[in-house]
XYZ file of C-alpha atoms in Angstrom:
628
model
C 36.060 15.710 4.911
C 34.844 17.962 1.921
C 30.999 18.689 1.647
C 28.877 16.064 0.229
C 26.476 17.047 -2.980
C 22.802 17.496 -2.476
C 20.392 14.612 -3.017
C 17.889 15.552 -5.524
C 15.711 13.639 -3.205
C 16.328 15.620 -0.461
C 15.650 18.830 -2.948
C 12.294 17.543 -3.969
C 11.321 17.092 -0.767
C 11.982 20.795 0.442
C 10.312 22.099 -2.347
C 7.283 19.782 -1.934
C 6.935 21.186 1.808
C 7.945 25.006 0.714
C 4.330 25.878 -0.988
C 6.718 27.499 -3.503
C 7.312 30.146 -0.560
C 10.486 31.481 1.223
C 10.384 30.226 4.717
C 10.923 33.408 6.573
C 7.811 34.328 8.448
C 5.418 36.123 6.764
C 7.489 36.543 3.466
C 5.628 35.270 0.368
C 8.101 35.813 -2.282
C 8.089 32.731 -4.678
C 10.798 29.930 -4.592
C 10.324 29.501 -8.651
C 8.448 32.005 -10.940
C 5.962 32.401 -13.429
C 8.637 30.883 -15.809
C 9.565 27.716 -13.573
C 12.884 30.005 -13.257
C 14.529 28.879 -9.746
C 14.517 32.138 -8.041
C 15.147 31.010 -4.130
C 17.989 29.733 -2.621
C 18.803 26.130 -0.888
C 20.290 27.052 2.217
C 22.195 25.445 5.614
C 20.701 25.823 9.280
C 24.083 24.713 10.430
C 27.093 25.524 7.895
C 28.216 22.900 5.330
C 31.729 23.532 6.363
C 33.720 25.106 8.857
C 33.837 28.969 9.012
C 30.392 29.066 7.933
C 27.338 30.441 10.212
C 26.818 28.249 12.541
C 28.641 25.780 11.789
C 28.634 23.004 14.151
C 31.992 20.678 15.034
C 30.024 17.504 16.462
C 27.927 17.486 13.863
C 28.897 15.228 10.517
C 28.892 15.755 6.706
C 25.890 13.792 6.071
C 23.376 15.653 8.377
C 24.824 19.029 6.911
C 23.361 17.962 3.759
C 20.023 16.265 5.048
C 16.762 17.551 4.413
C 16.232 18.466 8.409
C 19.533 21.182 7.703
C 18.168 22.435 4.703
C 15.911 25.701 4.414
C 14.562 27.154 1.314
C 14.731 31.176 1.174
C 14.675 34.193 -1.123
C 17.698 35.768 -1.841
C 17.505 38.548 0.495
C 16.441 36.643 3.544
C 19.170 33.980 2.966
C 21.546 36.758 3.440
C 19.413 38.628 6.348
C 19.699 35.404 8.194
C 23.652 34.941 8.024
C 23.361 37.179 11.092
C 23.947 34.284 13.780
C 23.449 36.581 16.879
C 19.987 37.145 15.727
C 19.373 33.994 13.528
C 20.314 31.066 15.603
C 20.185 27.349 14.776
C 16.980 26.665 16.940
C 15.478 30.095 15.284
C 15.955 29.025 11.961
C 14.670 25.425 12.617
C 11.468 26.840 14.031
C 10.992 28.907 11.022
C 11.863 25.530 9.114
C 9.147 23.432 10.575
C 6.614 26.137 11.229
C 6.649 26.955 7.312
C 6.580 23.433 6.296
C 3.764 22.344 8.697
C 1.710 25.127 6.726
C 1.973 23.114 3.720
C 2.188 19.234 4.921
C -1.451 18.409 3.094
C -0.756 21.092 -0.100
C 2.268 19.788 -1.088
C 4.127 22.018 -4.254
C 5.038 19.708 -7.198
C 8.289 20.499 -8.016
C 9.805 19.110 -11.608
C 12.911 17.126 -11.883
C 14.025 20.034 -13.847
C 13.051 22.746 -11.109
C 15.383 20.306 -8.692
C 17.984 19.998 -11.137
C 18.317 23.978 -11.582
C 18.138 24.173 -8.044
C 20.843 22.011 -7.230
C 22.939 23.910 -10.192
C 22.196 27.258 -8.502
C 23.264 26.325 -5.113
C 26.781 25.029 -6.695
C 27.197 28.054 -8.646
C 25.852 30.441 -5.238
C 28.514 28.409 -3.288
C 31.550 28.545 -5.222
C 30.971 32.174 -5.696
C 30.639 32.911 -1.800
C 34.184 33.802 -0.770
C 33.242 34.779 2.887
C 32.277 31.244 4.054
C 35.654 29.797 2.473
C 33.967 26.835 0.220
C 34.818 25.527 -2.614
C 32.771 22.775 -4.367
C 34.434 22.983 -7.982
C 35.367 19.335 -7.568
C 31.993 18.610 -7.337
C 30.438 20.938 -10.006
C 29.248 18.588 -12.402
C 25.951 17.899 -13.851
C 23.798 15.806 -11.531
C 21.373 13.925 -13.500
C 17.730 13.560 -11.969
C 16.966 10.694 -13.929
C 19.686 8.219 -12.136
C 19.646 10.267 -8.620
C 15.858 11.283 -7.995
C 15.245 7.506 -7.137
C 17.921 6.116 -5.765
C 18.575 5.914 -2.035
C 21.919 4.386 -2.307
C 25.235 6.249 -2.806
C 28.454 4.759 -2.759
C 31.283 7.198 -2.351
C 33.834 5.265 -3.887
C 37.620 6.725 -4.119
C 38.224 5.776 -7.446
C 36.232 3.605 -10.634
C 38.852 0.966 -9.869
C 37.867 0.524 -6.245
C 34.269 -0.059 -7.038
C 33.515 -3.789 -7.343
C 31.994 -4.755 -10.543
C 28.867 -7.078 -10.423
C 26.338 -6.592 -13.091
C 22.775 -5.365 -11.099
C 24.940 -4.941 -7.951
C 22.846 -2.730 -5.323
C 24.919 0.589 -4.708
C 25.669 1.032 -1.349
C 26.215 3.925 0.972
C 29.472 3.757 2.174
C 29.774 5.552 5.284
C 26.794 3.376 6.766
C 28.618 0.292 5.519
C 31.967 1.588 7.849
C 29.496 2.137 10.651
C 28.307 -1.457 10.224
C 31.947 -2.982 9.833
C 33.275 -1.061 12.568
C 30.255 -2.352 15.236
C 29.751 -5.872 14.264
C 31.298 -8.638 16.664
C 30.858 -12.127 16.252
C 27.722 -13.545 17.889
C 27.706 -16.530 20.771
C 26.961 -20.110 19.285
C 25.319 -20.832 16.936
C 27.716 -18.163 15.563
C 26.999 -19.419 11.391
C 23.671 -19.576 10.076
C 23.060 -20.814 6.174
C 20.643 -18.391 4.715
C 18.564 -18.825 1.319
C 20.814 -16.682 -0.618
C 21.548 -17.876 -4.111
C 22.511 -21.541 -3.670
C 23.721 -21.530 -0.298
C 21.051 -23.174 1.039
C 20.955 -26.122 -0.799
C 24.834 -26.533 -0.777
C 24.631 -25.878 2.992
C 27.347 -23.122 3.109
C 27.025 -21.330 6.068
C 27.722 -17.422 6.981
C 29.121 -15.904 10.189
C 26.488 -14.516 12.431
C 27.289 -11.118 13.749
C 26.214 -9.008 16.730
C 24.678 -5.209 15.568
C 24.089 -2.506 17.740
C 20.144 -2.750 16.791
C 19.869 0.864 16.927
C 22.476 0.982 13.886
C 20.225 -1.084 11.161
C 17.851 0.567 9.272
C 14.470 -0.353 7.876
C 13.938 -0.568 3.815
C 11.118 1.319 2.140
C 11.010 -1.416 -0.448
C 9.762 -3.588 2.819
C 6.782 -5.723 0.865
C 4.728 -5.122 4.305
C 4.558 -1.632 4.189
C 4.435 -1.165 0.341
C 1.146 1.044 0.274
C 1.681 3.235 3.354
C 5.171 4.231 1.394
C 3.759 4.551 -2.017
C 0.780 6.658 -0.675
C 3.115 8.918 1.322
C 5.330 9.611 -1.640
C 2.103 10.574 -3.649
C 0.962 12.027 -1.643
C 3.532 14.609 -0.867
C 5.402 14.330 -3.799
C 8.793 13.179 -2.439
C 10.904 10.284 -3.194
C 12.130 9.041 0.493
C 15.495 8.486 1.472
C 15.681 5.659 3.549
C 19.019 6.763 4.711
C 17.831 9.605 6.600
C 16.642 9.949 10.102
C 13.191 11.309 9.210
C 12.304 8.731 6.789
C 13.701 6.000 9.124
C 10.888 7.501 11.872
C 8.552 7.382 9.168
C 8.896 3.928 8.348
C 8.827 2.518 12.089
C 5.089 4.339 12.205
C 4.242 2.412 9.189
C 5.328 -0.952 10.545
C 3.579 -0.206 13.990
C 0.151 0.472 12.851
C 0.540 -2.484 10.013
C -0.007 -5.460 12.741
C 0.239 -4.538 16.569
C -1.062 -7.249 17.861
C 2.127 -9.159 16.181
C 4.220 -6.650 17.343
C 3.117 -7.540 21.338
C 3.658 -11.117 20.619
C 7.156 -10.513 19.166
C 8.099 -9.033 22.493
C 6.810 -11.614 24.443
C 8.577 -14.297 22.320
C 11.831 -12.385 22.664
C 11.872 -11.915 26.482
C 10.791 -15.850 27.083
C 12.960 -16.917 24.515
C 15.563 -14.789 23.332
C 16.521 -14.129 19.502
C 16.357 -17.594 17.652
C 16.872 -17.097 13.590
C 19.386 -14.018 12.345
C 17.919 -11.352 10.736
C 19.149 -10.678 7.135
C 20.984 -7.465 6.695
C 22.523 -5.584 3.490
C 26.412 -4.654 3.851
C 25.589 -1.116 4.869
C 22.976 -2.050 7.507
C 19.516 -2.166 5.771
C 17.176 -4.820 7.226
C 15.920 -7.457 4.356
C 14.052 -9.188 7.293
C 13.261 -8.556 11.048
C 12.217 -5.232 10.983
C 9.347 -5.784 13.687
C 12.270 -7.548 15.582
C 14.437 -4.444 15.553
C 11.525 -2.556 16.947
C 10.572 -4.888 19.288
C 14.087 -5.340 20.814
C 14.693 -1.389 20.850
C 11.355 -0.966 22.958
C 12.374 -3.904 25.546
C 15.490 -2.335 25.428
C 13.921 1.188 26.750
C 11.326 -0.592 28.985
C 13.928 -2.628 30.860
C 16.352 -0.102 31.735
C 18.788 -0.758 28.931
C 18.933 -4.366 29.568
C 21.994 -5.292 27.456
C 20.227 -8.829 26.098
C 18.099 -6.313 23.869
C 20.890 -3.778 22.870
C 22.209 -5.982 19.815
C 20.577 -8.140 16.943
C 21.901 -11.292 15.532
C 22.186 -10.992 11.859
C 23.774 -12.496 8.704
C 25.057 -9.483 6.335
C 25.130 -9.982 2.501
C 28.027 -9.670 0.220
C 28.636 -6.164 -1.101
C 27.939 -7.646 -4.468
C 24.274 -8.329 -3.686
C 21.796 -7.407 -6.338
C 18.403 -5.993 -5.910
C 17.167 -9.235 -7.668
C 18.917 -11.304 -4.565
C 17.381 -9.135 -2.239
C 13.788 -9.700 -3.907
C 14.349 -13.274 -3.808
C 15.183 -13.481 -0.049
C 12.032 -11.242 0.506
C 9.974 -13.168 -1.385
C 11.089 -16.340 0.419
C 10.983 -15.237 3.981
C 8.226 -12.957 3.658
C 5.738 -13.729 0.990
C 5.953 -17.711 1.683
C 5.945 -17.171 5.390
C 3.626 -19.180 7.591
C 2.442 -17.925 10.933
C 4.207 -14.714 10.551
C 2.750 -11.394 10.515
C 1.403 -11.926 7.347
C 1.266 -9.307 4.514
C -2.301 -8.557 3.813
C -3.429 -8.778 0.349
C -3.123 -5.179 -0.961
C 0.553 -5.364 0.069
C 1.178 -8.685 -1.328
C -0.644 -7.420 -4.754
C 1.611 -4.366 -4.332
C 4.788 -6.496 -4.142
C 4.158 -8.891 -6.571
C 3.446 -6.232 -9.261
C 6.761 -4.674 -8.219
C 8.933 -7.568 -8.573
C 7.757 -7.534 -11.965
C 8.544 -4.426 -12.717
C 11.929 -5.457 -11.164
C 12.003 -8.536 -13.847
C 11.350 -10.855 -11.479
C 8.216 -12.377 -13.187
C 5.238 -13.710 -11.243
C 6.086 -17.325 -12.841
C 9.709 -16.846 -11.429
C 8.151 -15.696 -7.861
C 6.156 -18.799 -7.777
C 8.986 -21.191 -8.998
C 11.301 -19.731 -6.232
C 8.553 -21.275 -3.476
C 9.162 -24.503 -2.239
C 5.289 -24.964 -2.472
C 5.178 -24.740 -6.198
C 8.717 -25.322 -7.342
C 8.141 -29.070 -8.702
C 4.493 -28.706 -9.918
C 3.858 -30.281 -13.408
C 3.126 -27.376 -15.982
C -0.666 -28.139 -15.743
C -0.727 -27.271 -12.141
C 1.619 -24.690 -12.085
C -0.275 -22.742 -14.618
C -3.473 -23.308 -12.251
C -1.469 -21.772 -9.230
C -0.048 -18.356 -11.459
C -3.535 -17.682 -12.831
C -4.888 -18.146 -9.207
C -2.912 -15.452 -8.099
C -3.242 -13.139 -10.748
C -7.096 -13.845 -10.011
C -5.943 -12.803 -6.295
C -3.870 -10.390 -6.689
C -3.018 -8.619 -9.725
C -6.432 -8.538 -11.297
C -7.805 -7.069 -8.306
C -5.145 -4.586 -7.992
C -5.967 -3.500 -11.574
C -9.372 -2.639 -10.476
C -7.951 -0.991 -7.498
C -5.853 1.449 -9.619
C -8.811 2.383 -11.826
C -10.871 2.810 -8.751
C -8.087 5.939 -7.337
C -7.776 6.887 -11.007
C -11.551 7.528 -10.883
C -11.564 9.759 -7.664
C -8.139 11.577 -8.715
C -6.135 9.591 -6.534
C -3.414 7.558 -7.902
C -1.465 5.906 -5.887
C -2.608 6.459 -2.446
C -3.085 2.853 -1.818
C -3.346 3.556 1.983
C -7.121 4.659 1.085
C -7.906 1.295 0.016
C -6.511 -0.503 3.610
C -4.187 0.262 6.364
C -3.432 -2.694 7.119
C -3.981 -6.392 8.694
C -6.501 -4.800 11.480
C -8.119 -2.067 9.468
C -11.808 -3.472 9.896
C -12.978 -0.963 6.982
C -10.358 -2.321 4.248
C -12.105 -2.421 0.889
C -9.292 -5.056 -0.632
C -11.902 -7.930 -0.409
C -14.555 -5.716 -2.104
C -12.040 -5.113 -5.086
C -11.359 -9.079 -4.920
C -15.187 -9.688 -5.339
C -15.879 -6.762 -7.811
C -12.700 -8.006 -10.123
C -14.067 -11.255 -10.519
C -17.565 -10.093 -11.449
C -15.391 -7.651 -14.067
C -13.281 -9.857 -15.651
C -16.174 -12.718 -15.870
C -18.933 -10.671 -16.893
C -18.893 -6.795 -17.262
C -15.328 -7.365 -19.564
C -16.571 -10.584 -20.956
C -19.104 -9.626 -23.998
C -20.585 -12.772 -24.370
C -22.090 -12.572 -20.986
C -23.690 -9.301 -21.600
C -26.836 -10.775 -23.011
C -27.569 -13.090 -20.109
C -27.348 -9.701 -17.942
C -29.434 -7.584 -20.521
C -26.283 -5.346 -20.590
C -25.816 -2.414 -23.058
C -22.384 -1.386 -24.176
C -22.903 2.049 -22.739
C -23.998 0.824 -19.387
C -20.560 -1.021 -18.226
C -18.861 1.811 -17.457
C -21.555 3.556 -15.597
C -22.029 0.158 -13.473
C -18.467 0.068 -12.689
C -18.374 3.894 -11.638
C -21.716 3.170 -9.322
C -20.334 0.025 -7.650
C -16.752 2.281 -7.233
C -19.007 4.860 -5.310
C -20.677 2.175 -3.257
C -17.206 1.171 -2.324
C -16.196 4.503 -1.600
C -19.016 4.840 0.898
C -17.606 1.953 2.840
C -20.463 1.943 5.859
C -23.585 1.703 4.477
C -25.277 3.232 7.397
C -28.516 1.837 7.095
C -30.195 -1.164 8.996
C -32.777 -1.971 6.512
C -29.456 -2.523 4.026
C -26.898 -3.765 6.688
C -29.190 -6.385 7.895
C -29.744 -8.073 4.809
C -26.574 -6.988 2.624
C -23.799 -6.543 5.265
C -20.474 -4.760 4.486
C -19.419 -3.523 1.295
C -17.614 -6.284 -0.046
C -21.099 -8.524 0.549
C -23.024 -5.716 -1.285
C -20.187 -6.475 -4.067
C -20.548 -10.237 -4.142
C -24.026 -9.659 -4.849
C -23.725 -7.003 -7.093
C -24.789 -9.370 -10.223
C -28.209 -10.060 -8.820
C -29.089 -6.070 -8.884
C -27.598 -5.636 -12.233
C -29.590 -8.849 -13.695
C -32.509 -7.026 -12.608
C -33.254 -4.565 -15.034
C -35.563 -2.710 -12.854
C -32.995 -2.694 -10.157
C -30.094 -1.437 -12.470
C -31.592 1.694 -12.808
C -31.046 2.500 -9.476
C -27.751 1.578 -9.405
C -27.074 3.716 -12.914
C -28.661 6.836 -11.001
C -25.848 6.292 -8.604
C -23.357 6.689 -11.338
C -25.114 9.472 -12.937
C -26.134 11.505 -9.631
C -23.069 11.350 -7.434
C -20.105 13.200 -8.359
C -16.772 11.912 -7.971
C -15.278 14.915 -5.604
C -16.829 17.574 -2.869
C -16.122 21.390 -2.811
C -12.825 22.353 -2.059
C -13.892 24.048 1.085
C -14.979 20.850 2.431
C -11.670 19.111 2.440
C -9.980 21.950 4.788
C -10.488 22.609 8.408
C -10.759 26.631 10.045
C -7.248 26.510 9.921
C -6.671 25.965 6.574
C -5.274 22.388 7.247
C -6.424 19.899 4.456
C -8.084 16.555 6.087
C -6.654 13.031 5.524
C -8.066 11.148 2.704
C -9.954 8.937 5.068
C -11.768 11.803 6.878
C -12.491 13.149 3.280
C -13.604 9.859 2.328
C -16.457 10.185 5.196
C -16.814 13.756 3.972
C -17.954 12.654 0.757
C -19.849 9.294 1.854
C -21.832 11.922 3.879
C -22.570 14.470 1.554
C -23.968 12.057 -1.035
C -25.635 9.644 1.434
C -28.931 10.409 0.148
C -28.135 9.573 -3.339
C -26.046 6.546 -2.741
C -28.385 5.199 -0.122
C -31.679 6.215 -1.421
C -31.187 4.431 -4.676
C -29.478 1.861 -3.120
C -32.610 0.999 -0.985
C -34.839 1.281 -3.900
C -32.625 -1.295 -5.869
C -32.243 -3.494 -2.987
C -36.211 -3.787 -2.197
C -36.648 -4.757 -5.982
C -34.040 -7.514 -5.580
C -35.433 -8.619 -2.297
C -38.686 -8.658 -3.854
C -37.956 -10.736 -6.929
C -36.039 -13.242 -4.841
C -39.487 -14.039 -2.880
C -40.925 -14.377 -5.851
C -38.094 -16.593 -7.296
C -38.301 -18.633 -4.043
C -41.216 -21.102 -4.613
C -39.597 -22.060 -8.418
C -36.114 -22.360 -6.769
C -37.588 -24.510 -4.084
C -39.043 -26.913 -6.652
C -36.230 -26.916 -8.698
C -34.306 -28.156 -6.332
C -36.733 -30.667 -5.015
C -36.734 -32.257 -8.670
C -32.886 -32.445 -8.606
C -32.855 -34.288 -5.450
C -35.641 -36.723 -6.698
C -33.563 -37.181 -9.896
C -30.374 -37.777 -8.185
C -27.849 -40.332 -9.574
C -27.808 -41.636 -5.671
C -31.198 -42.047 -5.690
C -31.012 -45.909 -6.623
C -33.414 -48.048 -5.224
C -31.478 -51.264 -5.662
C -28.993 -50.120 -3.189
C -31.461 -49.339 -0.535
C -31.181 -51.106 2.784
C -34.532 -53.525 2.560
C -34.926 -52.509 6.159
C -35.953 -48.903 4.861
C -38.335 -50.279 2.359
C -41.973 -49.344 4.396
C -40.574 -46.228 5.516
C -39.367 -45.264 2.139
C -43.166 -46.302 0.709
C -44.671 -43.650 3.399
C -42.161 -41.017 2.470
C -43.312 -41.610 -1.156
C -47.138 -41.388 -0.200
C -46.313 -37.859 1.476
C -44.082 -36.864 -1.701
C -47.224 -38.128 -3.896
C -49.730 -35.947 -1.975
C -47.305 -33.208 -1.478
C -47.111 -32.430 -4.941
C -50.240 -33.254 -6.444
C -51.376 -30.436 -3.548
C -48.759 -27.860 -4.703
C -49.864 -28.866 -8.219
C -53.290 -28.137 -7.782
C -52.538 -24.966 -5.673
C -50.287 -24.082 -8.927
C -53.167 -24.417 -11.244
C -55.649 -22.569 -9.440
C -53.466 -19.533 -9.285
C -52.689 -19.683 -12.947
C -56.460 -19.914 -13.735
C -57.430 -17.094 -11.454
C -54.331 -14.893 -13.061
C -56.117 -16.055 -16.496
C -59.353 -14.571 -15.989
C -58.059 -11.482 -14.462
C -56.073 -10.937 -17.671
C -59.426 -11.554 -19.696
C -61.129 -9.150 -17.614
C -58.488 -6.248 -18.410
C -58.696 -6.674 -21.866
């Protein structure tokens, strides 16, 4: 098979982990010069074609162009490493691993133009290399980054006429489809299933259930359950994950495992006792639309139970080749977002999925109408549901984005919440803050009630963001009465309504910086701490400024609450006495004597309270006159 062209997503990842330096040990030669010209070279560890250095006949063309088999070097060391006796495959792989580990937390931001230029240089370089016998003139056409850099699906059709035309059809990875086709076999009864695809569920149109070796099935990076992890990883390392690669599959697995470990254990027990029930749904080239945790559980059981054949294959229904991305979004929406009793998407991932669907022309209204729970609601009821979803998911997500932007962390959603078991997750705090922001801070008609000045709104948001980032209040004085961070956010309106308490919140905005010095972000070996650790260091660094001011504000609010409580109780008592249900005509006659006794006690108690208040008021007047 002729060598395959390089994927832009792979080249972008190579540059991201290169530190813009040659991977040869101790070489500091840049790969991209100050003018933005690519002067480094893309090199194969195992040659792309027979006759090249370290060619491995047992490998395949997909691996030969993979991230794992490519390394970036300067021209000098590219030529030097052609000495296969000194530079073995294992030696070059160690060069690559050691070099990339150095820059794992310091990604180099290679623009699309740099990636494009590197690929074009690679093609020229290979075409001019007569020693290796490589000729790829048939592929020496311009690859447009705009159409390839974010695409994980490449379908190698023999000719344009072979390509099935379906408007909006998902592009298929042909070699993976061939693997699925050659390994599938009919499942034992029930060997058909009706799935919620297009109108097939309503019309009861069955599709065959197939058995596929579980190891051949792949996770999709667009799985809504791990949306935050995927987007955060791509942002952190400035890469576009290619879900067809083995390394990406390992990464997606790690995201799924940590998302809800308790549910994973429950699923394994269910598979042992009841076996596989409903089939999973996959694309024609083997990517799972649902059943991701099932794949993990089956693979673990296969290993744990000495390759027991009951856990080797997975029951699946295969979507047709012309399935569109919208079809897949709808299926996932029906199977996951509308699910009950399954491992639910935590709120943040659900919000990200809803918004991602909207960006793909699947608006929230359509997503909800697609849900049988809301399908038949009248316009008024349906609007209420839509508004509730926006309030519960999309509006809080807007505040999350503003929060991340404040701390220069755009896209790092895993710093908000790491999964359903994350006890320190901040999503609830953003729901509570979003309600206050949209109902009060953003609502100018409410500013008078809260004595808010226009220039205070942004500072108040900044202060609340900093308290949210602190995550743990670490003060018995605060935790005993405030609770977790989201409890404070829920009570924040009381702090802002009190003019004196508000001053201390504004001091948090003014005194606490958004960042810590760079030298605090790296360990002794120069490795950058992860963002969660940096959060903790930031919180410790500004502990005095945050908690000191918050404690002062808290004391003022508590004292005010103590002063307000008697009046609140009197108001409540009056409301009860004037309650519509307090109708003497409705009272049972047997209660008359007891009611008379209670009324006498109320009159006596009210007279006592009246005298106490009158005495206190008179005392205050006399003290005021003396001061004058």
